[in-house]
mmCIF file with all atom_site columns, C-alpha atoms in Angstrom:
data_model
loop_
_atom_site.group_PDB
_atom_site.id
_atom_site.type_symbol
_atom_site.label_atom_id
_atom_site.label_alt_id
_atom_site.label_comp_id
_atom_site.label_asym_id
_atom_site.label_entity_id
_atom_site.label_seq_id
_atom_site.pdbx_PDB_ins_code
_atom_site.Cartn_x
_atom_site.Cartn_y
_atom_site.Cartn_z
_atom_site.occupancy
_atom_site.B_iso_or_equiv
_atom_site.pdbx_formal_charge
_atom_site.auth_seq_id
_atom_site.auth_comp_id
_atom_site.auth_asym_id
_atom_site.auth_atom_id
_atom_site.pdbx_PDB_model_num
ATOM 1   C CA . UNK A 1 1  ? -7.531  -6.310  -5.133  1.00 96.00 ? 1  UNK A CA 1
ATOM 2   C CA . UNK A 1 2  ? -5.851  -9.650  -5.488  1.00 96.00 ? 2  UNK A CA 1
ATOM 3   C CA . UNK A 1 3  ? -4.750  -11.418 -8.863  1.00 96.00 ? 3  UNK A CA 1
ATOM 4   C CA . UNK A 1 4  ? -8.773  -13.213 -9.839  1.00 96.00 ? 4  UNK A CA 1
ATOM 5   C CA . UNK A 1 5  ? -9.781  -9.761  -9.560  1.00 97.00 ? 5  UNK A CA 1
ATOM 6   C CA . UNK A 1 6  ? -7.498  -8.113  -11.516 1.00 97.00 ? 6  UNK A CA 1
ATOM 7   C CA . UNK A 1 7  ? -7.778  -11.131 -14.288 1.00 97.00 ? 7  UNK A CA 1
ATOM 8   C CA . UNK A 1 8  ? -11.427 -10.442 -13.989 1.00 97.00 ? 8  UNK A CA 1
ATOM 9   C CA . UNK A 1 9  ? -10.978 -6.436  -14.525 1.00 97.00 ? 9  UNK A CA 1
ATOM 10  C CA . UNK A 1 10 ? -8.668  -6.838  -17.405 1.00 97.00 ? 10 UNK A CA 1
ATOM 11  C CA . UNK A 1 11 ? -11.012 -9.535  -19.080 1.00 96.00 ? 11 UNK A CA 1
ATOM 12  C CA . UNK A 1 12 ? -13.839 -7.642  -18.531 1.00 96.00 ? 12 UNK A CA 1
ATOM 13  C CA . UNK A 1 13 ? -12.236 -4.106  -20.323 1.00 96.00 ? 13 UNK A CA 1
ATOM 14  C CA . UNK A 1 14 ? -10.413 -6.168  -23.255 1.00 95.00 ? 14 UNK A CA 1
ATOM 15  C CA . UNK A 1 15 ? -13.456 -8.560  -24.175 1.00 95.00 ? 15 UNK A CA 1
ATOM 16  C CA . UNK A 1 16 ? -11.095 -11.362 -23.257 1.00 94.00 ? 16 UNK A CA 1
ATOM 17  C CA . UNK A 1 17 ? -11.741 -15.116 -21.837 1.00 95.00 ? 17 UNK A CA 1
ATOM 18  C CA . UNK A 1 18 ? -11.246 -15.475 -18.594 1.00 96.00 ? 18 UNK A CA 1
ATOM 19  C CA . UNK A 1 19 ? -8.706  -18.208 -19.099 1.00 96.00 ? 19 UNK A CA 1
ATOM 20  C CA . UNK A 1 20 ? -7.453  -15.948 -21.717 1.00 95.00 ? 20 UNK A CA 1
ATOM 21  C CA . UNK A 1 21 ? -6.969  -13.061 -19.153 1.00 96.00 ? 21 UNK A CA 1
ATOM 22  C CA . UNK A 1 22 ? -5.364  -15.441 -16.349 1.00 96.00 ? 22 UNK A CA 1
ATOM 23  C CA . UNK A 1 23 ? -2.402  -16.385 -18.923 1.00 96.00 ? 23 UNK A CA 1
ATOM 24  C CA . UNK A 1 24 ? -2.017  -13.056 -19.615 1.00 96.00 ? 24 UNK A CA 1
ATOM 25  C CA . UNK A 1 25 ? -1.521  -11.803 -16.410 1.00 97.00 ? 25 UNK A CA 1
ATOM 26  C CA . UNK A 1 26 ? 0.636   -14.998 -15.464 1.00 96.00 ? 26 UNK A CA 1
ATOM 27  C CA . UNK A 1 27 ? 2.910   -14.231 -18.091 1.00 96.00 ? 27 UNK A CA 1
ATOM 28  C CA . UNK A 1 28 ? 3.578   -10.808 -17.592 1.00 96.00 ? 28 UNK A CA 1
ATOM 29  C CA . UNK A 1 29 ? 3.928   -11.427 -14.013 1.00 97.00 ? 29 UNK A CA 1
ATOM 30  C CA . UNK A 1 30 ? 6.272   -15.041 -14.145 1.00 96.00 ? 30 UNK A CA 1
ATOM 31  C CA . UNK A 1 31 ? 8.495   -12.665 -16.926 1.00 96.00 ? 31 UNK A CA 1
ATOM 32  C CA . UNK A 1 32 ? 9.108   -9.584  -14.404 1.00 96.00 ? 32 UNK A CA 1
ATOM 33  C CA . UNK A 1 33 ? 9.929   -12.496 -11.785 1.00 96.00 ? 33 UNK A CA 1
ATOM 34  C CA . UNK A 1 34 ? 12.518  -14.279 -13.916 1.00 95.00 ? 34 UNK A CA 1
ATOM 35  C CA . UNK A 1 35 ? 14.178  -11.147 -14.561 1.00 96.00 ? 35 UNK A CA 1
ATOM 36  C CA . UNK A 1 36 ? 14.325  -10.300 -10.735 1.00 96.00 ? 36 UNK A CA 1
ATOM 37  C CA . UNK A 1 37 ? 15.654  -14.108 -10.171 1.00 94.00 ? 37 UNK A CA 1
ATOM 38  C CA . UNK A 1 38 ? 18.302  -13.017 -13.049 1.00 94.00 ? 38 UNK A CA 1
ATOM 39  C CA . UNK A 1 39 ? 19.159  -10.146 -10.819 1.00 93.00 ? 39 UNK A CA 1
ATOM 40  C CA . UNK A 1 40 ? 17.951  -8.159  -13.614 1.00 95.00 ? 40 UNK A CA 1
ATOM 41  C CA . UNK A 1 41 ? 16.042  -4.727  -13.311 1.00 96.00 ? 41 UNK A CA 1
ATOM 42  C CA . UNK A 1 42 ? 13.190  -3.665  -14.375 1.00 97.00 ? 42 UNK A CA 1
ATOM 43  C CA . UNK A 1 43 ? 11.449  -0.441  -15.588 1.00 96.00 ? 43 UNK A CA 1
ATOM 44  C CA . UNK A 1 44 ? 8.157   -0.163  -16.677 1.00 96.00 ? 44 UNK A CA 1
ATOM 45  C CA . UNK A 1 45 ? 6.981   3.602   -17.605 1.00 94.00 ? 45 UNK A CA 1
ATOM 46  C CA . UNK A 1 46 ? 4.080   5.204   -14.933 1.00 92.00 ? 46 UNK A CA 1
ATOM 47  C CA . UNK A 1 47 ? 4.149   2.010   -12.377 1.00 96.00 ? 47 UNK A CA 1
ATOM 48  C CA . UNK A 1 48 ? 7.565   2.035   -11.394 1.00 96.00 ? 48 UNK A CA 1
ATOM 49  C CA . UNK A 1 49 ? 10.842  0.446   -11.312 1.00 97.00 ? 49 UNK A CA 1
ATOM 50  C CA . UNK A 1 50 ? 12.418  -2.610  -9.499  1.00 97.00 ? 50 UNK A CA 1
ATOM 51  C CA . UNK A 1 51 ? 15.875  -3.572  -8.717  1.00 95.00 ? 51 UNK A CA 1
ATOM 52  C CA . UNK A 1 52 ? 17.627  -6.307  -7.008  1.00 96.00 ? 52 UNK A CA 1
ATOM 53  C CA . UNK A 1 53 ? 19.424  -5.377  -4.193  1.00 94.00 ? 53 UNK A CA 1
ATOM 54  C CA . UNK A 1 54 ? 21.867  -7.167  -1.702  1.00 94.00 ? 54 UNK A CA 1
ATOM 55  C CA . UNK A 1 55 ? 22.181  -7.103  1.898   1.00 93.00 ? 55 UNK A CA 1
ATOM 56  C CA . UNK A 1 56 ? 24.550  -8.006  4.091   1.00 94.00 ? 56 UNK A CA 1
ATOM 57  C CA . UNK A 1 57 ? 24.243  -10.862 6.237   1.00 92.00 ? 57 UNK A CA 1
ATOM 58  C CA . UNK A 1 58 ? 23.818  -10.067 10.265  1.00 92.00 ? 58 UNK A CA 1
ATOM 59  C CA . UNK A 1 59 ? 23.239  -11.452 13.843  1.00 93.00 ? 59 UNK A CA 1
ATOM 60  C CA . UNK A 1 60 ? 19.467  -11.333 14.802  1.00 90.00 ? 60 UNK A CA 1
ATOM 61  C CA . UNK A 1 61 ? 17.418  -12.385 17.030  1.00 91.00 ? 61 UNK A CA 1
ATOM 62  C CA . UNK A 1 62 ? 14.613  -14.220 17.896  1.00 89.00 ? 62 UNK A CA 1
ATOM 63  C CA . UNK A 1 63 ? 12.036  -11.583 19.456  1.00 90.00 ? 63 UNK A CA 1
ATOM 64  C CA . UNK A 1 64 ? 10.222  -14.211 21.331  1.00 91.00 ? 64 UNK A CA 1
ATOM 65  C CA . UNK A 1 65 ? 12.751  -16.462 22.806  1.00 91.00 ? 65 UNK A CA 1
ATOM 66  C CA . UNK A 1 66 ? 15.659  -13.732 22.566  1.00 88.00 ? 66 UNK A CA 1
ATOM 67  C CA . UNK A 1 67 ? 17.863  -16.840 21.354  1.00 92.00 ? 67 UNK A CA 1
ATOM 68  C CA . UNK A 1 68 ? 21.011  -15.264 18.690  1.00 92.00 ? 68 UNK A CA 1
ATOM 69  C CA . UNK A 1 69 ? 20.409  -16.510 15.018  1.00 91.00 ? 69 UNK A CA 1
ATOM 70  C CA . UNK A 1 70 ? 22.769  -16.030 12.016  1.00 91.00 ? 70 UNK A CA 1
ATOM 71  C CA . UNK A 1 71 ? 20.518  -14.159 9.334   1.00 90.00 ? 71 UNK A CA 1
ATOM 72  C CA . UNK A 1 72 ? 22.078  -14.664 6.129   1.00 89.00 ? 72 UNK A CA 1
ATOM 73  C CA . UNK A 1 73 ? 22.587  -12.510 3.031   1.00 93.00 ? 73 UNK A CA 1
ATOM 74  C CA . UNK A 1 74 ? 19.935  -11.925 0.756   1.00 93.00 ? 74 UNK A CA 1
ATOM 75  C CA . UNK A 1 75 ? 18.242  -10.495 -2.427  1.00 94.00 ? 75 UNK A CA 1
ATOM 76  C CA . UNK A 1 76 ? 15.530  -8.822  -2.014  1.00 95.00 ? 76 UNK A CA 1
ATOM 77  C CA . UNK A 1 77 ? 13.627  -6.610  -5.285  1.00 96.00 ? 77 UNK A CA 1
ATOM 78  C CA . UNK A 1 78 ? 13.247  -3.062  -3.955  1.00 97.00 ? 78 UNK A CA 1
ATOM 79  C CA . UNK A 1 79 ? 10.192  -1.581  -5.898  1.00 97.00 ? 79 UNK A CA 1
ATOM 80  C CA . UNK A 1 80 ? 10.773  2.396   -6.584  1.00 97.00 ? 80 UNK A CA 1
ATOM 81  C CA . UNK A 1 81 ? 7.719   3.984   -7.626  1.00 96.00 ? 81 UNK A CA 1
ATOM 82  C CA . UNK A 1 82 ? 7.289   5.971   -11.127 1.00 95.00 ? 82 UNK A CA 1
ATOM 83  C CA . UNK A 1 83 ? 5.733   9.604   -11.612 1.00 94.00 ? 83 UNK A CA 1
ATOM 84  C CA . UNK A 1 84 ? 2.708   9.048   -12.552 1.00 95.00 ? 84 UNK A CA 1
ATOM 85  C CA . UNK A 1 85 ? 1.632   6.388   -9.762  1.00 96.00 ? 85 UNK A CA 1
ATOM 86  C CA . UNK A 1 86 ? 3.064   8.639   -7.105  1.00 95.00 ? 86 UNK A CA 1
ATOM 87  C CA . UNK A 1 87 ? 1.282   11.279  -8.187  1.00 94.00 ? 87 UNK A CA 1
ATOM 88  C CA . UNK A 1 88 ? -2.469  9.767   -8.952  1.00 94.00 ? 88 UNK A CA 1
ATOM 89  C CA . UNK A 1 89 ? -2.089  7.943   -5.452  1.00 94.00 ? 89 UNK A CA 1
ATOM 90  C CA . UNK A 1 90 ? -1.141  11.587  -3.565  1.00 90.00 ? 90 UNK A CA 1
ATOM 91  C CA . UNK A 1 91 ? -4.411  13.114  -4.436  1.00 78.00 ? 91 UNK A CA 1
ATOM 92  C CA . UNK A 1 92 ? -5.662  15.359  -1.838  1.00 63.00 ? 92 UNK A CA 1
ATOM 93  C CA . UNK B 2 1  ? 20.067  -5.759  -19.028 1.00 84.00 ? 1  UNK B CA 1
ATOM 94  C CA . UNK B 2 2  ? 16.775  -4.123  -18.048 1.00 93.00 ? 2  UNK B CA 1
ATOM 95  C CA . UNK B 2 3  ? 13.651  -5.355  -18.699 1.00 96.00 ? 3  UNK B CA 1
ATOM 96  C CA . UNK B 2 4  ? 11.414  -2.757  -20.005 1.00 96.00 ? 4  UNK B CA 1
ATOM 97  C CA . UNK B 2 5  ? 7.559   -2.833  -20.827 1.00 95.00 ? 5  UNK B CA 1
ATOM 98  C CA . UNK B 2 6  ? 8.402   -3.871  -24.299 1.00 95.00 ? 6  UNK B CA 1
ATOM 99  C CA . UNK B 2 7  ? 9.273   -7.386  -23.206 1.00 96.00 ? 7  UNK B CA 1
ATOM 100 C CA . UNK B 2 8  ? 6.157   -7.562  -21.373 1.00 96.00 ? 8  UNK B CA 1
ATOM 101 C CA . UNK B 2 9  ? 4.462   -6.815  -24.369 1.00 96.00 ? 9  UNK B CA 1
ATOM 102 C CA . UNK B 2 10 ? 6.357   -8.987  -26.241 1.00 96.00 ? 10 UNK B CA 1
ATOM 103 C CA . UNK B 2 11 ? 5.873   -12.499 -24.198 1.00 95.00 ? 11 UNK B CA 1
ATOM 104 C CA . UNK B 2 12 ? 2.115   -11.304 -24.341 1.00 96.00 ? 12 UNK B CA 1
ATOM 105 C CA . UNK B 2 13 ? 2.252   -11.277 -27.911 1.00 95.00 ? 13 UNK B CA 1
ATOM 106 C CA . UNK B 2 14 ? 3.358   -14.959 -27.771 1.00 92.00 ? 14 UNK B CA 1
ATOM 107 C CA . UNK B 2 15 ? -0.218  -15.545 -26.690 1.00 90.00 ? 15 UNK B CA 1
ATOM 108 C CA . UNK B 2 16 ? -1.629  -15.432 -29.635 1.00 85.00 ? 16 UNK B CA 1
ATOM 109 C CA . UNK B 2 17 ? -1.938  -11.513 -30.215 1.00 88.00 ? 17 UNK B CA 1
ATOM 110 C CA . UNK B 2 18 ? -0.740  -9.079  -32.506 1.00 92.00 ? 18 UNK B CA 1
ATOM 111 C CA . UNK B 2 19 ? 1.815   -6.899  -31.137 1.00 92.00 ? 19 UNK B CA 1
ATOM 112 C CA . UNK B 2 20 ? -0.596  -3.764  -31.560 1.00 93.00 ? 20 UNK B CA 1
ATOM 113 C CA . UNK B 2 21 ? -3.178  -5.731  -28.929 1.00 94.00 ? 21 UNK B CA 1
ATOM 114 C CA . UNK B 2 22 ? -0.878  -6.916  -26.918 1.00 96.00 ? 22 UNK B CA 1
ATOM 115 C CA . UNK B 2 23 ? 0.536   -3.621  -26.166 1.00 96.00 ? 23 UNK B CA 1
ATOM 116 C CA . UNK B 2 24 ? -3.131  -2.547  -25.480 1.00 96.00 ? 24 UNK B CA 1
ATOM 117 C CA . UNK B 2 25 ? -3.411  -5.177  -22.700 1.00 96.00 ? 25 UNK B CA 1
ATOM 118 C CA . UNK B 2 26 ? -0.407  -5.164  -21.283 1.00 97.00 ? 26 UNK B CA 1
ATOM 119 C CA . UNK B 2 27 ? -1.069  -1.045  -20.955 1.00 96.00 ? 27 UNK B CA 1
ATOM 120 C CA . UNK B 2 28 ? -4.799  -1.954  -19.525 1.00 97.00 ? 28 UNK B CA 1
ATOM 121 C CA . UNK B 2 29 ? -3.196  -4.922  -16.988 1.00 97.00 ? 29 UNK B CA 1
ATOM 122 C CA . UNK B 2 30 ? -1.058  -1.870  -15.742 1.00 97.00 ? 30 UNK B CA 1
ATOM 123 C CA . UNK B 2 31 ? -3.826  0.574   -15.683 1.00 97.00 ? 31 UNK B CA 1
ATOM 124 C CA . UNK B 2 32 ? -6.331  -1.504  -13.642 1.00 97.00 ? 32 UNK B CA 1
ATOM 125 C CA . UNK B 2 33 ? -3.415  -1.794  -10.877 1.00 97.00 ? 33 UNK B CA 1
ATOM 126 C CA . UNK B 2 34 ? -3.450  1.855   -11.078 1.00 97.00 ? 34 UNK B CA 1
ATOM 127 C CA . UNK B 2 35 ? -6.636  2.609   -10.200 1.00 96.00 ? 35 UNK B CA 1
ATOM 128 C CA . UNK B 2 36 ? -6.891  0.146   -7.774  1.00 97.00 ? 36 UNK B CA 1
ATOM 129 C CA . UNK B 2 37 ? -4.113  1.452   -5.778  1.00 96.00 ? 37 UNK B CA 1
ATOM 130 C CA . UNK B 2 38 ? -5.002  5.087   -6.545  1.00 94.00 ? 38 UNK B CA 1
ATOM 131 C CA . UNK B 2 39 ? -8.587  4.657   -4.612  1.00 94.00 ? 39 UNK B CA 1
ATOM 132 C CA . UNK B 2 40 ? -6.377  3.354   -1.620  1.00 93.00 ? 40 UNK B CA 1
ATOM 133 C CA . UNK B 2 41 ? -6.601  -0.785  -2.300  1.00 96.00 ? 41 UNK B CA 1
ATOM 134 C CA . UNK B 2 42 ? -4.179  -2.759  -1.698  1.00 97.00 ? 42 UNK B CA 1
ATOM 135 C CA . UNK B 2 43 ? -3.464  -5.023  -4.765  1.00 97.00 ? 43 UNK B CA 1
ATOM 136 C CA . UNK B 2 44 ? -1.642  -8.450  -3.919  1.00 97.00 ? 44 UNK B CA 1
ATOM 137 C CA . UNK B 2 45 ? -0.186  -10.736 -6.611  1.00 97.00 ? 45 UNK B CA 1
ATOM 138 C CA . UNK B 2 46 ? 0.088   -13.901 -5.273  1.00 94.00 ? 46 UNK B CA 1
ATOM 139 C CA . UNK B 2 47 ? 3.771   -15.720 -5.360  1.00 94.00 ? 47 UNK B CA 1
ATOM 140 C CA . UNK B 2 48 ? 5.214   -12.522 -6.293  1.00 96.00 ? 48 UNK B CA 1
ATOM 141 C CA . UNK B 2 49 ? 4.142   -9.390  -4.371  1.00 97.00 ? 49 UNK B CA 1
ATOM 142 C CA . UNK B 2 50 ? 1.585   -7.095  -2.715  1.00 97.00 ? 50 UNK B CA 1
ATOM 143 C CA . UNK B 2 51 ? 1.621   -3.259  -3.844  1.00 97.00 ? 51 UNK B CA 1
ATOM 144 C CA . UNK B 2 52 ? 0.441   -1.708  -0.868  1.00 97.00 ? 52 UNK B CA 1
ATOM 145 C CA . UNK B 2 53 ? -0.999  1.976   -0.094  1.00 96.00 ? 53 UNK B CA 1
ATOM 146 C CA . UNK B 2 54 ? 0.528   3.575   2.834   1.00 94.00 ? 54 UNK B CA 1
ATOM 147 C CA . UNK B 2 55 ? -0.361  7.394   4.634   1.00 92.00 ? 55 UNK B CA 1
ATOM 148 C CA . UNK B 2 56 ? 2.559   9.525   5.449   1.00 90.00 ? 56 UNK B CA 1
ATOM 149 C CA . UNK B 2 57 ? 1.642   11.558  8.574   1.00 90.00 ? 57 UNK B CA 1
ATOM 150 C CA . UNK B 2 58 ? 2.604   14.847  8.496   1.00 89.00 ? 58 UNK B CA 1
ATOM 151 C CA . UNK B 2 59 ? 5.618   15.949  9.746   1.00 89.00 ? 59 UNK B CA 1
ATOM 152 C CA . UNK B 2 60 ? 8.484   18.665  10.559  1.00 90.00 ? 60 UNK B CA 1
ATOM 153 C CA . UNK B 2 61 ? 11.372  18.652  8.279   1.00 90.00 ? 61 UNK B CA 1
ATOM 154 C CA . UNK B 2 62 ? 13.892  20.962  7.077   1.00 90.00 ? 62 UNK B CA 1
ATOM 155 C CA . UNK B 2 63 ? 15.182  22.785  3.385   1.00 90.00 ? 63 UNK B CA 1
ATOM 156 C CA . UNK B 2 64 ? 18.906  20.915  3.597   1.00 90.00 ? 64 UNK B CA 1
ATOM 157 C CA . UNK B 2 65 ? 19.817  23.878  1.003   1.00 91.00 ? 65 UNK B CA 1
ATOM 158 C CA . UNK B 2 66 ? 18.264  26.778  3.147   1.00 91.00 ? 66 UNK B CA 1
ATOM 159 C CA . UNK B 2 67 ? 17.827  25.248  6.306   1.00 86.00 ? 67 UNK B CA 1
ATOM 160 C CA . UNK B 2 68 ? 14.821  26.926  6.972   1.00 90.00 ? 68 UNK B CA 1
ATOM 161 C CA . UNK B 2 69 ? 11.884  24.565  8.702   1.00 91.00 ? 69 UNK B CA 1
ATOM 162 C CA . UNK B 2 70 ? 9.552   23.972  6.711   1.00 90.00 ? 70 UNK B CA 1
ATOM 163 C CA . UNK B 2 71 ? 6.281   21.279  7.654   1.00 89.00 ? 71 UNK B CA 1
ATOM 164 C CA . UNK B 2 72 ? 5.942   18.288  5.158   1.00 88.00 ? 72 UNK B CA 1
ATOM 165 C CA . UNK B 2 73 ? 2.097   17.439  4.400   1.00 88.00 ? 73 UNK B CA 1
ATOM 166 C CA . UNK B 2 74 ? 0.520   13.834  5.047   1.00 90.00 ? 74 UNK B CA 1
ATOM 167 C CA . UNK B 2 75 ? 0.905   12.418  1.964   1.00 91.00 ? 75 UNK B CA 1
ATOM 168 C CA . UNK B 2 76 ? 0.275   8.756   0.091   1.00 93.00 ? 76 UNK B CA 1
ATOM 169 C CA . UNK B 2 77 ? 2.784   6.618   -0.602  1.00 94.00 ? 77 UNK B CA 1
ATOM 170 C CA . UNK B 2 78 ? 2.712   3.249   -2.984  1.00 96.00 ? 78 UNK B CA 1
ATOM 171 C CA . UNK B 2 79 ? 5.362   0.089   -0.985  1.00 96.00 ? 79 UNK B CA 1
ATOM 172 C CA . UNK B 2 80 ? 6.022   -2.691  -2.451  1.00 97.00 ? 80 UNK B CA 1
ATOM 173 C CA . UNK B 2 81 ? 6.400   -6.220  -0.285  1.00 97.00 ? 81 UNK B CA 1
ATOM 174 C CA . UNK B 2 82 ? 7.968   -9.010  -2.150  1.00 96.00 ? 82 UNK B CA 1
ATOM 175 C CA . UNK B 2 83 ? 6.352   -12.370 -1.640  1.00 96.00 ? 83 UNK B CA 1
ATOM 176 C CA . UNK B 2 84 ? 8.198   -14.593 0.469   1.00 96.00 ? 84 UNK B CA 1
ATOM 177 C CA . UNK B 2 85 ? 7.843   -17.273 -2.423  1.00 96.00 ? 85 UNK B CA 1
ATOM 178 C CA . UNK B 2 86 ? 9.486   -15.125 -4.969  1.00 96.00 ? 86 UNK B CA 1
ATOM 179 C CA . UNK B 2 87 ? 12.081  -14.016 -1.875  1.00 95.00 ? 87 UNK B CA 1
ATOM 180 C CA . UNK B 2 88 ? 13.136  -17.580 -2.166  1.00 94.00 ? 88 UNK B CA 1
ATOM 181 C CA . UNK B 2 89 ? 13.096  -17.999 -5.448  1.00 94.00 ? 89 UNK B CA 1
ATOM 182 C CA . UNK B 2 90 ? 15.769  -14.666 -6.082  1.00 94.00 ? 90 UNK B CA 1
ATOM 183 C CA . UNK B 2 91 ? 18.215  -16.572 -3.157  1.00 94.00 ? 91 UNK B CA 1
ATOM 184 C CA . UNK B 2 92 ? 18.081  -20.119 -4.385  1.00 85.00 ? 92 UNK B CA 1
ATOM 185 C CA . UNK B 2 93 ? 21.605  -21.298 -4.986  1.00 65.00 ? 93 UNK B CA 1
#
């Protein structure tokens, strides 16, 4: 499922305009992104949790041409999933 | 600070909702990622992620407490990959 088709569900279940739906989704999506670029966490109940987290920079290297490259600290948001997800995507 | 589904429903209130609806849609936005994910589809948000749906093969691993062997089921697991956009938004300087 990408993002039209998840405006489309969500428009679909809450009688909403498309349009309507789209800025909806934007917005809840751009806020959870500015509070990752804040370095901020987030928690929202049954989906899961994200947090930033920092690594270390290190020497890589280039797979194909085996030349050394400096890879340089970064952010990255590390998504930990809640209890309810988990469990209704385990089902047997 | 954490943000917390509150101030999701909050900024979706802003669009012209009461707070009662907006928490509504903001709990049906979540749900429909659910159930996509739960049938196995992947669902990818453009510029800022893709929740993805991976199988866990089954494997041998041991009670640290007991250390009895014990064998772990294949199970489902939900990953998250950030998108590269939002990757370079989070290390701008």
């Amino acid at each position: 499922m990408n993002k039209s088709q998840l405006i489309e569900a969500l428009a679909k279940e809450e009688n909403l305009a498309i349009k309507k739906a789209e800025d909806v989704v934007n917005t809840v999506f751009g806020d959870l992104e500015k509070a990752l670029i804040r370095g901020e966490r987030v928690e929202v109940r049954g989906l899961g949790s994200f947090k930033v987290k920092t690594y270390d920079g290190y020497k890589g290297r280039n797979p194909k041409t085996g030349e050394v490259i400096e890879v340089a600290p970064k952010k990255l948001p590390f998504f930990k999933v809640g209890k309810e997800l988990k469990e209704r995507v385990d089902v047997d | 600070m954490t943000l917390t589904k509150a101030d999701l429903v909050q900024v979706v209130a802003g669009k012209e909702f009461n707070r009662k609806n907006a928490a509504k849609i903001v709990e049906t936005l979540l749900e429909k990622i659910k159930e996509s994910l739960e049938t196995g589809e992947d669902v990818l948000i453009s510029g800022f992620g893709k929740f993805c749906v991976r199988e866990k093969k089954k494997r041998r691993g041991r009670n640290p407490a007991t250390g009895e062997d014990l064998i772990l089921k294949s199970r489902k697991i939900t990953t998250f990959k950030c998108s590269p956009v939002l990757a370079k938004r989070m290390n701008r300087k």
